């Protein structure tokens, strides 16, 4: 089965797409600065030029149009209005791009695609696991059939005596202990006649112990157990092996005892002398320590023989059949448990992705609301800015006109008493293809409900998948439920 991270590609793509949203949006209203009336007044010297023109009764009282200085004031204000409008347009375009970048239409389409693909992905995971379990189940069936055939053929009704884990390790440890103890004890006996002392005695004792215990093990495990076989030939081989073992054990340990006596008096040729004594008088040991060495070696050999007999089941071949069955059953149970855990991991991974997507949709909705609200505030601020420009323009005109009137000898033109009306710019915002707040909220709620339904559906598919895995045991009642 693929790794959990490789599942739900469409869901992954949707989550990454949502994470790429413009979440760095920050509202800013410091766009339109108030017109500095005092600075313009100083720059244009409105009072001085008004007084100067008033002393010459300019403009004449019959003038109907604004004079050059009034036009210059209005032009300065109009330039500020145009610059502010360009700033507004730039910001509106930027906000429009951010709204388009949210791309709700595409996201909702991806959600629908992901919902359709997620169940298929999950079912595919179940199918792959089911195919794998079928293979393991067939292998377990074969092992069970072999086990049943073996028991029927050999008339066995008891369970196999097979040791695993700590019990098996204990038997191996016992064999090792027998070898070490026998080597140590024999080494102390053989050290007396060895030129290398205790170390040389240990080496010779280790060789004898290896042959003594090794022969007992080999005969017990591979030959002597045949005495329990149903066939007459097998029983005869087993009986013959036991006789061979007894003779071999007695011979090896007598030879060791003779070797101790001979090695104590001869520097060279001890081996030849042992063979001669064994052929002439096997029981002719003269030292009670030699008999003690013979008894200890024989006792350890018997212990090794008995331990080797029960390392495996006493009936030849039964342990191998049982071990194969146990191994196949354990493989099946372990893999079924792993597959169930993998399904649960895939389900949890899906639900985690959906939870992230739901959160990201909520973030996008808040971002959409923030952008729309900020745009409305910008429009209101621009309208207020135009009001301020109109007031500033009238203040500047008043400074010029008051200075002009005070210096005049003739009446001022009638238009000096009329305030200036700024021609307002009314920005137009195209709403084509733009989602309203209500539409966004309704669509996100619908998408979240679809995703939550998908979570429930994936949960149901997970339970169905687990049940399909377990149904294999119902088809094969002899299986152990994992």
CSV table of C-alpha atoms in Angstrom, one decimal:
chain,number,residue,atom,x,y,z
A,1,UNK,CA,0.0,0.0,0.0
A,2,UNK,CA,1.3,3.5,-0.8
A,3,UNK,CA,2.4,5.8,1.9
A,4,UNK,CA,-0.3,7.9,3.6
A,5,UNK,CA,1.3,11.1,2.3
A,6,UNK,CA,0.7,10.0,-1.4
A,7,UNK,CA,-3.1,9.6,-1.0
A,8,UNK,CA,-5.8,12.1,-1.9
A,9,UNK,CA,-3.8,14.1,-4.5
A,10,UNK,CA,-6.7,16.3,-5.4
A,11,UNK,CA,-7.3,17.1,-1.7
A,12,UNK,CA,-3.6,17.9,-1.3
A,13,UNK,CA,-3.7,20.2,-4.4
A,14,UNK,CA,-6.8,21.9,-3.0
A,15,UNK,CA,-5.2,22.5,0.4
A,16,UNK,CA,-2.0,23.9,-1.1
A,17,UNK,CA,-4.1,26.1,-3.4
A,18,UNK,CA,-5.9,27.5,-0.4
A,19,UNK,CA,-2.7,28.1,1.5
A,20,UNK,CA,-1.4,30.2,-1.4
A,21,UNK,CA,-4.1,32.8,-0.8
A,22,UNK,CA,-3.1,36.5,-0.3
A,23,UNK,CA,-3.3,36.3,3.5
A,24,UNK,CA,-0.8,39.1,3.7
A,25,UNK,CA,-3.6,41.7,3.1
A,26,UNK,CA,-3.4,44.7,5.4
A,27,UNK,CA,-5.9,47.5,5.3
A,28,UNK,CA,-4.5,51.0,5.0
A,29,UNK,CA,-6.4,54.3,4.9
A,30,UNK,CA,-3.4,56.7,4.9
A,31,UNK,CA,-3.8,57.5,1.2
A,32,UNK,CA,-5.3,61.0,0.9
A,33,UNK,CA,-3.4,63.9,2.6
A,34,UNK,CA,-5.3,67.1,3.5
A,35,UNK,CA,-4.4,70.1,1.3
A,36,UNK,CA,-2.1,72.4,3.2
A,37,UNK,CA,-3.9,75.8,2.8
A,38,UNK,CA,-1.3,77.8,4.7
A,39,UNK,CA,1.6,76.5,2.6
A,40,UNK,CA,-0.2,77.3,-0.7
A,41,UNK,CA,-1.2,80.7,0.6
A,42,UNK,CA,2.5,81.5,1.3
A,43,UNK,CA,3.7,80.0,-2.0
A,44,UNK,CA,1.2,82.0,-4.0
A,45,UNK,CA,1.3,85.2,-1.8
A,46,UNK,CA,-2.5,85.4,-2.1
A,47,UNK,CA,-2.9,88.4,0.3
A,48,UNK,CA,-0.2,90.4,-1.3
A,49,UNK,CA,-1.3,89.7,-4.8
A,50,UNK,CA,-4.9,90.3,-3.9
A,51,UNK,CA,-4.0,93.7,-2.4
A,52,UNK,CA,-1.9,94.6,-5.4
A,53,UNK,CA,-4.7,93.7,-7.8
A,54,UNK,CA,-7.3,95.5,-5.7
A,55,UNK,CA,-5.4,98.7,-5.7
A,56,UNK,CA,-5.8,98.6,-9.5
A,57,UNK,CA,-9.5,97.7,-9.2
A,58,UNK,CA,-8.7,94.4,-10.9
A,59,UNK,CA,-10.6,92.5,-11.8
A,60,UNK,CA,-13.2,95.1,-12.8
A,61,UNK,CA,-16.6,95.1,-11.1
A,62,UNK,CA,-18.2,94.1,-14.4
A,63,UNK,CA,-16.0,90.9,-14.7
A,64,UNK,CA,-18.1,87.8,-15.0
A,65,UNK,CA,-15.3,85.2,-15.2
A,66,UNK,CA,-12.6,84.3,-12.7
A,67,UNK,CA,-9.3,86.0,-13.0
A,68,UNK,CA,-6.0,84.3,-13.6
A,69,UNK,CA,-5.1,84.0,-9.9
A,70,UNK,CA,-8.4,82.4,-9.1
A,71,UNK,CA,-8.0,80.0,-12.0
A,72,UNK,CA,-4.5,79.2,-10.6
A,73,UNK,CA,-6.0,78.4,-7.2
A,74,UNK,CA,-8.7,76.2,-8.7
A,75,UNK,CA,-6.2,74.5,-11.0
A,76,UNK,CA,-3.9,73.7,-8.0
A,77,UNK,CA,-6.9,72.1,-6.2
A,78,UNK,CA,-8.0,70.2,-9.3
A,79,UNK,CA,-4.5,68.8,-9.8
A,80,UNK,CA,-4.6,67.5,-6.2
A,81,UNK,CA,-8.0,65.9,-6.9
A,82,UNK,CA,-6.7,64.2,-10.0
A,83,UNK,CA,-3.7,62.8,-8.2
A,84,UNK,CA,-5.8,61.5,-5.4
A,85,UNK,CA,-8.1,59.9,-7.9
A,86,UNK,CA,-5.2,58.1,-9.6
A,87,UNK,CA,-4.1,56.8,-6.2
A,88,UNK,CA,-7.7,55.6,-5.6
A,89,UNK,CA,-7.8,53.8,-8.9
A,90,UNK,CA,-4.5,52.1,-8.2
A,91,UNK,CA,-5.7,50.9,-4.9
A,92,UNK,CA,-9.1,49.8,-6.3
A,93,UNK,CA,-7.3,47.8,-9.0
A,94,UNK,CA,-5.0,46.2,-6.4
A,95,UNK,CA,-8.0,45.2,-4.3
A,96,UNK,CA,-9.8,43.9,-7.4
A,97,UNK,CA,-6.8,41.7,-8.1
A,98,UNK,CA,-6.8,40.4,-4.6
A,99,UNK,CA,-10.5,39.6,-4.8
A,100,UNK,CA,-9.9,37.8,-8.1
A,101,UNK,CA,-6.9,36.0,-6.5
A,102,UNK,CA,-9.3,34.4,-4.0
A,103,UNK,CA,-10.8,32.6,-6.9
A,104,UNK,CA,-13.8,31.0,-5.1
A,105,UNK,CA,-15.2,29.5,-8.3
A,106,UNK,CA,-12.0,27.4,-8.8
A,107,UNK,CA,-11.7,26.4,-5.2
A,108,UNK,CA,-15.3,25.2,-5.0
A,109,UNK,CA,-14.7,23.3,-8.2
A,110,UNK,CA,-11.6,21.7,-6.7
A,111,UNK,CA,-13.6,20.8,-3.6
A,112,UNK,CA,-16.2,18.9,-5.8
A,113,UNK,CA,-13.4,17.1,-7.6
A,114,UNK,CA,-11.6,16.2,-4.4
A,115,UNK,CA,-14.8,14.9,-2.9
A,116,UNK,CA,-15.4,12.7,-5.9
A,117,UNK,CA,-11.8,11.4,-6.0
A,118,UNK,CA,-11.3,10.8,-2.2
A,119,UNK,CA,-13.7,7.9,-1.9
A,120,UNK,CA,-12.1,6.3,-5.0
A,121,UNK,CA,-8.6,6.7,-3.6
A,122,UNK,CA,-9.7,5.1,-0.3
A,123,UNK,CA,-11.5,2.2,-2.0
A,124,UNK,CA,-8.3,1.7,-4.1
A,125,UNK,CA,-6.3,1.4,-0.8
A,126,UNK,CA,-8.8,-1.2,0.5
A,127,UNK,CA,-8.6,-3.2,-2.7
A,128,UNK,CA,-4.8,-3.3,-2.7
A,129,UNK,CA,-4.7,-4.4,0.9
A,130,UNK,CA,-7.4,-7.0,0.2
A,131,UNK,CA,-5.5,-8.5,-2.7
A,132,UNK,CA,-2.4,-8.8,-0.4
A,133,UNK,CA,-4.3,-10.4,2.4
A,134,UNK,CA,-5.9,-12.9,-0.1
A,135,UNK,CA,-2.4,-14.1,-1.0
A,136,UNK,CA,-1.4,-14.4,2.7
A,137,UNK,CA,-4.6,-16.2,3.4
A,138,UNK,CA,-4.0,-18.7,0.6
A,139,UNK,CA,-0.5,-19.4,2.0
A,140,UNK,CA,-2.0,-19.9,5.4
A,141,UNK,CA,-4.6,-22.3,4.0
A,142,UNK,CA,-1.9,-24.4,2.4
A,143,UNK,CA,0.0,-24.5,5.7
A,144,UNK,CA,-3.2,-25.6,7.5
A,145,UNK,CA,-3.9,-28.3,4.9
A,146,UNK,CA,-0.3,-29.5,5.2
A,147,UNK,CA,-0.6,-29.6,9.0
A,148,UNK,CA,-3.9,-31.5,8.9
A,149,UNK,CA,-2.6,-34.0,6.4
A,150,UNK,CA,0.6,-34.6,8.4
A,151,UNK,CA,-1.4,-35.3,11.6
A,152,UNK,CA,-3.9,-37.6,9.8
A,153,UNK,CA,-1.1,-39.5,8.0
A,154,UNK,CA,0.9,-40.1,11.2
A,155,UNK,CA,-2.1,-40.6,13.5
A,156,UNK,CA,-1.3,-37.6,15.7
A,157,UNK,CA,-4.0,-36.1,17.8
A,158,UNK,CA,-1.9,-34.1,20.2
A,159,UNK,CA,-0.6,-30.6,19.6
A,160,UNK,CA,3.0,-30.2,18.5
A,161,UNK,CA,5.5,-29.5,21.3
A,162,UNK,CA,7.4,-26.6,19.9
A,163,UNK,CA,9.2,-24.1,22.0
A,164,UNK,CA,9.6,-20.5,21.1
A,165,UNK,CA,11.1,-17.4,22.6
A,166,UNK,CA,12.3,-17.6,26.1
A,167,UNK,CA,11.8,-21.4,26.4
A,168,UNK,CA,13.9,-22.1,23.3
A,169,UNK,CA,16.6,-19.7,24.4
A,170,UNK,CA,16.6,-21.4,27.8
A,171,UNK,CA,17.3,-24.8,26.2
A,172,UNK,CA,20.1,-23.4,24.1
A,173,UNK,CA,21.6,-21.7,27.2
A,174,UNK,CA,21.4,-25.0,29.0
A,175,UNK,CA,23.4,-26.7,26.2
A,176,UNK,CA,26.0,-23.9,26.3
A,177,UNK,CA,26.2,-24.2,30.1
A,178,UNK,CA,26.7,-28.0,29.9
A,179,UNK,CA,29.6,-27.5,27.4
A,180,UNK,CA,31.3,-24.8,29.6
A,181,UNK,CA,30.9,-26.7,32.9
A,182,UNK,CA,32.1,-30.0,31.4
A,183,UNK,CA,35.0,-28.2,29.8
A,184,UNK,CA,35.9,-26.5,33.0
A,185,UNK,CA,35.7,-29.7,35.1
A,186,UNK,CA,37.5,-31.9,32.6
A,187,UNK,CA,40.2,-29.2,32.2
A,188,UNK,CA,41.0,-29.3,35.9
A,189,UNK,CA,41.4,-33.1,35.6
A,190,UNK,CA,43.5,-33.0,32.4
A,191,UNK,CA,45.7,-30.1,33.5
A,192,UNK,CA,48.0,-32.4,35.6
A,193,UNK,CA,49.5,-34.2,32.7
A,194,UNK,CA,49.6,-31.4,30.2
A,195,UNK,CA,52.8,-29.5,29.5
A,196,UNK,CA,50.8,-26.2,29.3
A,197,UNK,CA,49.1,-26.7,32.6
A,198,UNK,CA,45.5,-25.6,33.2
A,199,UNK,CA,45.3,-23.7,29.8
A,200,UNK,CA,46.4,-26.8,27.9
A,201,UNK,CA,44.0,-28.9,29.9
A,202,UNK,CA,41.1,-26.6,29.0
A,203,UNK,CA,41.9,-26.8,25.3
A,204,UNK,CA,41.9,-30.6,25.4
A,205,UNK,CA,38.8,-30.7,27.6
A,206,UNK,CA,37.0,-28.4,25.1
A,207,UNK,CA,37.8,-30.8,22.3
A,208,UNK,CA,36.4,-33.8,24.2
A,209,UNK,CA,33.4,-31.8,25.4
A,210,UNK,CA,32.6,-30.6,21.9
A,211,UNK,CA,32.6,-34.2,20.6
A,212,UNK,CA,30.8,-35.6,23.6
A,213,UNK,CA,27.9,-33.1,23.7
A,214,UNK,CA,27.9,-32.6,19.9
A,215,UNK,CA,27.5,-36.3,19.1
A,216,UNK,CA,24.7,-36.6,21.7
A,217,UNK,CA,22.9,-33.6,20.2
A,218,UNK,CA,23.2,-34.8,16.6
A,219,UNK,CA,22.1,-38.3,17.3
A,220,UNK,CA,19.2,-37.1,19.5
A,221,UNK,CA,17.8,-34.5,17.1
A,222,UNK,CA,18.3,-36.2,13.7
A,223,UNK,CA,18.3,-40.0,14.4
A,224,UNK,CA,17.2,-41.2,17.8
A,225,UNK,CA,13.8,-39.5,17.6
A,226,UNK,CA,12.9,-41.8,14.7
A,227,UNK,CA,12.0,-44.4,17.3
A,228,UNK,CA,8.6,-42.6,17.7
A,229,UNK,CA,7.9,-42.8,14.0
A,230,UNK,CA,5.0,-44.9,12.8
A,231,UNK,CA,7.0,-46.8,10.2
A,232,UNK,CA,8.9,-49.9,11.2
A,233,UNK,CA,11.9,-48.8,9.3
A,234,UNK,CA,11.9,-45.5,11.1
A,235,UNK,CA,11.6,-47.2,14.5
A,236,UNK,CA,14.5,-49.5,13.7
A,237,UNK,CA,16.7,-46.6,12.7
A,238,UNK,CA,15.8,-44.9,15.9
A,239,UNK,CA,16.6,-47.9,18.0
A,240,UNK,CA,19.9,-48.4,16.2
A,241,UNK,CA,20.7,-44.7,16.8
A,242,UNK,CA,20.1,-45.0,20.5
A,243,UNK,CA,22.4,-48.1,20.6
A,244,UNK,CA,25.0,-46.2,18.7
A,245,UNK,CA,24.7,-43.2,21.0
A,246,UNK,CA,25.1,-45.4,24.1
A,247,UNK,CA,28.2,-47.1,22.7
A,248,UNK,CA,29.7,-43.8,21.4
A,249,UNK,CA,29.0,-42.0,24.7
A,250,UNK,CA,30.7,-44.7,26.8
A,251,UNK,CA,33.6,-45.0,24.3
A,252,UNK,CA,34.3,-41.2,24.3
A,253,UNK,CA,34.2,-40.8,28.0
A,254,UNK,CA,36.2,-44.0,28.7
A,255,UNK,CA,38.8,-42.7,26.2
A,256,UNK,CA,38.9,-39.4,28.0
A,257,UNK,CA,39.4,-41.2,31.4
A,258,UNK,CA,42.2,-43.3,29.9
A,259,UNK,CA,43.8,-40.2,28.4
A,260,UNK,CA,43.9,-38.6,31.8
A,261,UNK,CA,45.8,-41.6,33.3
A,262,UNK,CA,48.2,-41.9,30.3
A,263,UNK,CA,48.9,-38.2,29.9
A,264,UNK,CA,50.1,-38.0,33.5
A,265,UNK,CA,52.9,-40.5,32.9
A,266,UNK,CA,53.9,-40.1,29.2
A,267,UNK,CA,55.2,-37.0,27.5
A,268,UNK,CA,54.7,-38.3,24.0
A,269,UNK,CA,52.6,-41.1,22.4
A,270,UNK,CA,49.7,-40.7,24.9
A,271,UNK,CA,47.1,-41.0,22.1
A,272,UNK,CA,48.5,-44.3,20.9
A,273,UNK,CA,48.7,-45.7,24.4
A,274,UNK,CA,45.0,-44.8,25.0
A,275,UNK,CA,43.9,-46.8,21.9
A,276,UNK,CA,46.0,-49.8,23.0
A,277,UNK,CA,44.5,-49.7,26.5
A,278,UNK,CA,41.0,-49.3,25.2
A,279,UNK,CA,41.4,-52.4,23.0
A,280,UNK,CA,43.1,-54.5,25.6
A,281,UNK,CA,41.1,-53.5,28.7
A,282,UNK,CA,38.5,-50.7,28.4
A,283,UNK,CA,37.5,-50.9,32.0
A,284,UNK,CA,41.0,-51.0,33.3
A,285,UNK,CA,41.1,-47.6,35.0
A,286,UNK,CA,43.4,-47.6,38.0
A,287,UNK,CA,42.6,-44.1,39.5
A,288,UNK,CA,39.3,-43.3,41.1
A,289,UNK,CA,39.5,-39.7,39.7
A,290,UNK,CA,39.6,-41.3,36.2
A,291,UNK,CA,36.3,-43.1,37.0
A,292,UNK,CA,34.9,-39.8,38.3
A,293,UNK,CA,35.9,-38.1,35.0
A,294,UNK,CA,34.2,-40.9,33.1
A,295,UNK,CA,31.0,-40.6,35.2
A,296,UNK,CA,30.9,-36.8,34.8
A,297,UNK,CA,31.4,-36.9,31.1
A,298,UNK,CA,28.7,-39.6,30.6
A,299,UNK,CA,26.3,-37.6,32.8
A,300,UNK,CA,26.7,-34.5,30.7
A,301,UNK,CA,26.3,-36.5,27.5
A,302,UNK,CA,23.0,-37.9,28.8
A,303,UNK,CA,21.8,-34.4,29.7
A,304,UNK,CA,22.7,-33.1,26.2
A,305,UNK,CA,21.0,-36.2,24.6
A,306,UNK,CA,17.8,-35.6,26.6
A,307,UNK,CA,17.8,-31.8,25.9
A,308,UNK,CA,18.4,-32.4,22.2
A,309,UNK,CA,15.5,-34.9,22.2
A,310,UNK,CA,13.1,-32.2,23.3
A,311,UNK,CA,14.6,-29.3,21.3
A,312,UNK,CA,12.0,-30.2,18.7
A,313,UNK,CA,8.8,-32.2,18.9
A,314,UNK,CA,9.7,-35.9,19.6
A,315,UNK,CA,7.9,-37.0,16.5
A,316,UNK,CA,10.1,-36.3,13.4
A,317,UNK,CA,8.9,-33.6,11.1
A,318,UNK,CA,6.0,-32.5,13.3
A,319,UNK,CA,7.8,-29.4,14.6
A,320,UNK,CA,8.7,-28.3,11.0
A,321,UNK,CA,5.0,-28.5,10.0
A,322,UNK,CA,3.9,-26.7,13.1
A,323,UNK,CA,6.5,-24.0,12.7
A,324,UNK,CA,5.5,-23.3,9.1
A,325,UNK,CA,1.8,-23.1,10.2
A,326,UNK,CA,2.6,-20.7,13.1
A,327,UNK,CA,4.8,-18.6,10.8
A,328,UNK,CA,2.1,-18.3,8.1
A,329,UNK,CA,-0.6,-17.6,10.6
A,330,UNK,CA,1.5,-14.9,12.3
A,331,UNK,CA,2.4,-13.3,8.9
A,332,UNK,CA,-1.3,-13.1,8.0
A,333,UNK,CA,-2.3,-11.7,11.4
A,334,UNK,CA,0.5,-9.2,11.5
A,335,UNK,CA,-0.1,-7.9,8.0
A,336,UNK,CA,-3.9,-7.7,8.6
A,337,UNK,CA,-3.2,-5.6,11.7
A,338,UNK,CA,-0.8,-3.4,9.7
A,339,UNK,CA,-3.3,-2.9,6.9
A,340,UNK,CA,-6.1,-2.0,9.3
A,341,UNK,CA,-3.8,0.6,11.0
A,342,UNK,CA,-2.8,1.9,7.5
A,343,UNK,CA,-6.5,2.4,6.7
A,344,UNK,CA,-7.0,4.2,9.9
A,345,UNK,CA,-4.0,6.4,9.2
A,346,UNK,CA,-5.3,7.2,5.7
A,347,UNK,CA,-8.7,8.1,7.2
A,348,UNK,CA,-7.1,10.3,9.8
A,349,UNK,CA,-4.8,11.9,7.2
A,350,UNK,CA,-7.9,12.7,5.0
A,351,UNK,CA,-9.8,14.2,8.0
A,352,UNK,CA,-6.8,16.3,8.9
A,353,UNK,CA,-6.6,17.7,5.3
A,354,UNK,CA,-10.3,18.4,5.3
A,355,UNK,CA,-10.0,20.2,8.6
A,356,UNK,CA,-7.2,22.4,7.2
A,357,UNK,CA,-9.3,23.1,4.1
A,358,UNK,CA,-12.3,24.2,6.2
A,359,UNK,CA,-10.1,26.5,8.2
A,360,UNK,CA,-8.6,28.0,5.0
A,361,UNK,CA,-12.1,28.6,3.5
A,362,UNK,CA,-13.0,30.5,6.7
A,363,UNK,CA,-9.8,32.5,6.3
A,364,UNK,CA,-10.6,33.3,2.7
A,365,UNK,CA,-14.1,34.4,3.6
A,366,UNK,CA,-12.7,36.8,6.3
A,367,UNK,CA,-10.1,38.1,3.7
A,368,UNK,CA,-12.9,38.7,1.2
A,369,UNK,CA,-14.9,40.6,3.8
A,370,UNK,CA,-11.9,42.7,4.8
A,371,UNK,CA,-11.1,43.6,1.2
A,372,UNK,CA,-14.7,44.6,0.4
A,373,UNK,CA,-15.0,46.6,3.6
A,374,UNK,CA,-11.6,48.3,2.9
A,375,UNK,CA,-12.7,49.2,-0.6
A,376,UNK,CA,-15.9,50.8,0.8
A,377,UNK,CA,-13.9,52.8,3.3
A,378,UNK,CA,-11.6,54.0,0.5
A,379,UNK,CA,-14.5,55.3,-1.5
A,380,UNK,CA,-15.9,57.1,1.5
A,381,UNK,CA,-12.5,58.6,2.3
A,382,UNK,CA,-12.2,59.8,-1.3
A,383,UNK,CA,-15.5,61.5,-1.1
A,384,UNK,CA,-14.5,63.1,2.2
A,385,UNK,CA,-11.2,64.2,0.6
A,386,UNK,CA,-13.0,65.9,-2.2
A,387,UNK,CA,-15.1,67.8,0.4
A,388,UNK,CA,-11.9,68.9,2.1
A,389,UNK,CA,-10.4,70.0,-1.3
A,390,UNK,CA,-13.5,72.1,-1.9
A,391,UNK,CA,-13.3,73.8,1.5
A,392,UNK,CA,-9.5,74.4,1.0
A,393,UNK,CA,-10.2,75.9,-2.4
A,394,UNK,CA,-12.8,78.3,-1.0
A,395,UNK,CA,-10.5,79.2,1.9
A,396,UNK,CA,-7.7,80.1,-0.6
A,397,UNK,CA,-10.1,82.1,-2.8
A,398,UNK,CA,-11.4,83.9,0.3
A,399,UNK,CA,-7.9,85.0,1.3
A,400,UNK,CA,-7.3,86.4,-2.2
A,401,UNK,CA,-10.7,88.1,-2.5
A,402,UNK,CA,-10.8,89.6,1.0
A,403,UNK,CA,-7.4,91.2,0.4
A,404,UNK,CA,-8.5,92.4,-3.0
A,405,UNK,CA,-11.8,93.9,-1.7
A,406,UNK,CA,-10.1,95.8,1.1
A,407,UNK,CA,-7.7,97.4,-1.4
A,408,UNK,CA,-10.3,98.3,-4.0
A,409,UNK,CA,-11.9,101.7,-4.5
A,410,UNK,CA,-14.6,100.3,-6.7
A,411,UNK,CA,-17.1,97.5,-5.9
A,412,UNK,CA,-15.8,93.9,-6.4
A,413,UNK,CA,-17.2,91.7,-9.1
A,414,UNK,CA,-20.4,89.8,-8.2
A,415,UNK,CA,-18.7,86.3,-8.5
A,416,UNK,CA,-16.4,87.2,-5.5
A,417,UNK,CA,-19.4,86.5,-3.3
A,418,UNK,CA,-20.1,83.0,-4.8
A,419,UNK,CA,-18.4,80.0,-3.3
A,420,UNK,CA,-16.6,77.5,-5.6
A,421,UNK,CA,-18.3,74.2,-6.2
A,422,UNK,CA,-15.8,71.3,-6.8
A,423,UNK,CA,-16.8,69.0,-9.6
A,424,UNK,CA,-16.9,65.6,-7.8
A,425,UNK,CA,-15.5,62.4,-9.3
A,426,UNK,CA,-17.7,59.4,-8.7
A,427,UNK,CA,-15.6,56.2,-9.1
A,428,UNK,CA,-17.3,53.3,-10.8
A,429,UNK,CA,-16.7,49.8,-9.6
A,430,UNK,CA,-17.5,46.9,-11.9
A,431,UNK,CA,-19.1,44.0,-10.1
A,432,UNK,CA,-18.9,41.6,-13.1
A,433,UNK,CA,-17.9,38.2,-11.8
A,434,UNK,CA,-17.4,39.4,-8.3
A,435,UNK,CA,-18.8,37.4,-5.4
A,436,UNK,CA,-21.1,39.1,-3.0
A,437,UNK,CA,-20.6,38.6,0.7
A,438,UNK,CA,-23.9,36.6,0.9
A,439,UNK,CA,-22.9,34.4,-2.0
A,440,UNK,CA,-19.5,33.7,-0.5
A,441,UNK,CA,-20.9,32.8,2.9
A,442,UNK,CA,-23.6,30.5,1.4
A,443,UNK,CA,-21.1,28.8,-0.9
A,444,UNK,CA,-18.6,28.3,1.8
A,445,UNK,CA,-21.2,26.8,4.2
A,446,UNK,CA,-22.3,24.5,1.4
A,447,UNK,CA,-18.7,23.5,0.7
A,448,UNK,CA,-18.0,22.9,4.4
A,449,UNK,CA,-21.1,20.7,4.6
A,450,UNK,CA,-19.9,18.7,1.6
A,451,UNK,CA,-16.5,18.3,3.2
A,452,UNK,CA,-18.0,17.2,6.5
A,453,UNK,CA,-20.2,14.7,4.6
A,454,UNK,CA,-17.0,13.5,2.9
A,455,UNK,CA,-15.4,12.9,6.3
A,456,UNK,CA,-18.4,10.8,7.4
A,457,UNK,CA,-18.3,8.9,4.1
A,458,UNK,CA,-14.6,8.2,4.4
A,459,UNK,CA,-15.2,6.9,8.0
A,460,UNK,CA,-17.8,4.6,6.7
A,461,UNK,CA,-15.5,3.3,3.9
A,462,UNK,CA,-12.8,2.7,6.5
A,463,UNK,CA,-15.1,0.6,8.6
A,464,UNK,CA,-16.3,-1.3,5.5
A,465,UNK,CA,-12.6,-1.9,4.5
A,466,UNK,CA,-11.8,-3.2,7.9
A,467,UNK,CA,-14.8,-5.5,7.9
A,468,UNK,CA,-13.8,-6.8,4.4
A,469,UNK,CA,-10.4,-7.7,5.9
A,470,UNK,CA,-12.0,-9.5,8.8
A,471,UNK,CA,-14.5,-11.3,6.5
A,472,UNK,CA,-11.6,-13.4,5.2
A,473,UNK,CA,-11.6,-15.1,8.6
A,474,UNK,CA,-15.3,-15.8,8.3
A,475,UNK,CA,-14.6,-17.5,5.0
A,476,UNK,CA,-11.9,-19.5,6.7
A,477,UNK,CA,-13.1,-20.3,10.3
A,478,UNK,CA,-9.9,-22.0,11.3
A,479,UNK,CA,-8.0,-18.7,11.1
A,480,UNK,CA,-7.1,-16.8,14.2
A,481,UNK,CA,-8.8,-13.4,14.3
A,482,UNK,CA,-6.3,-10.6,14.4
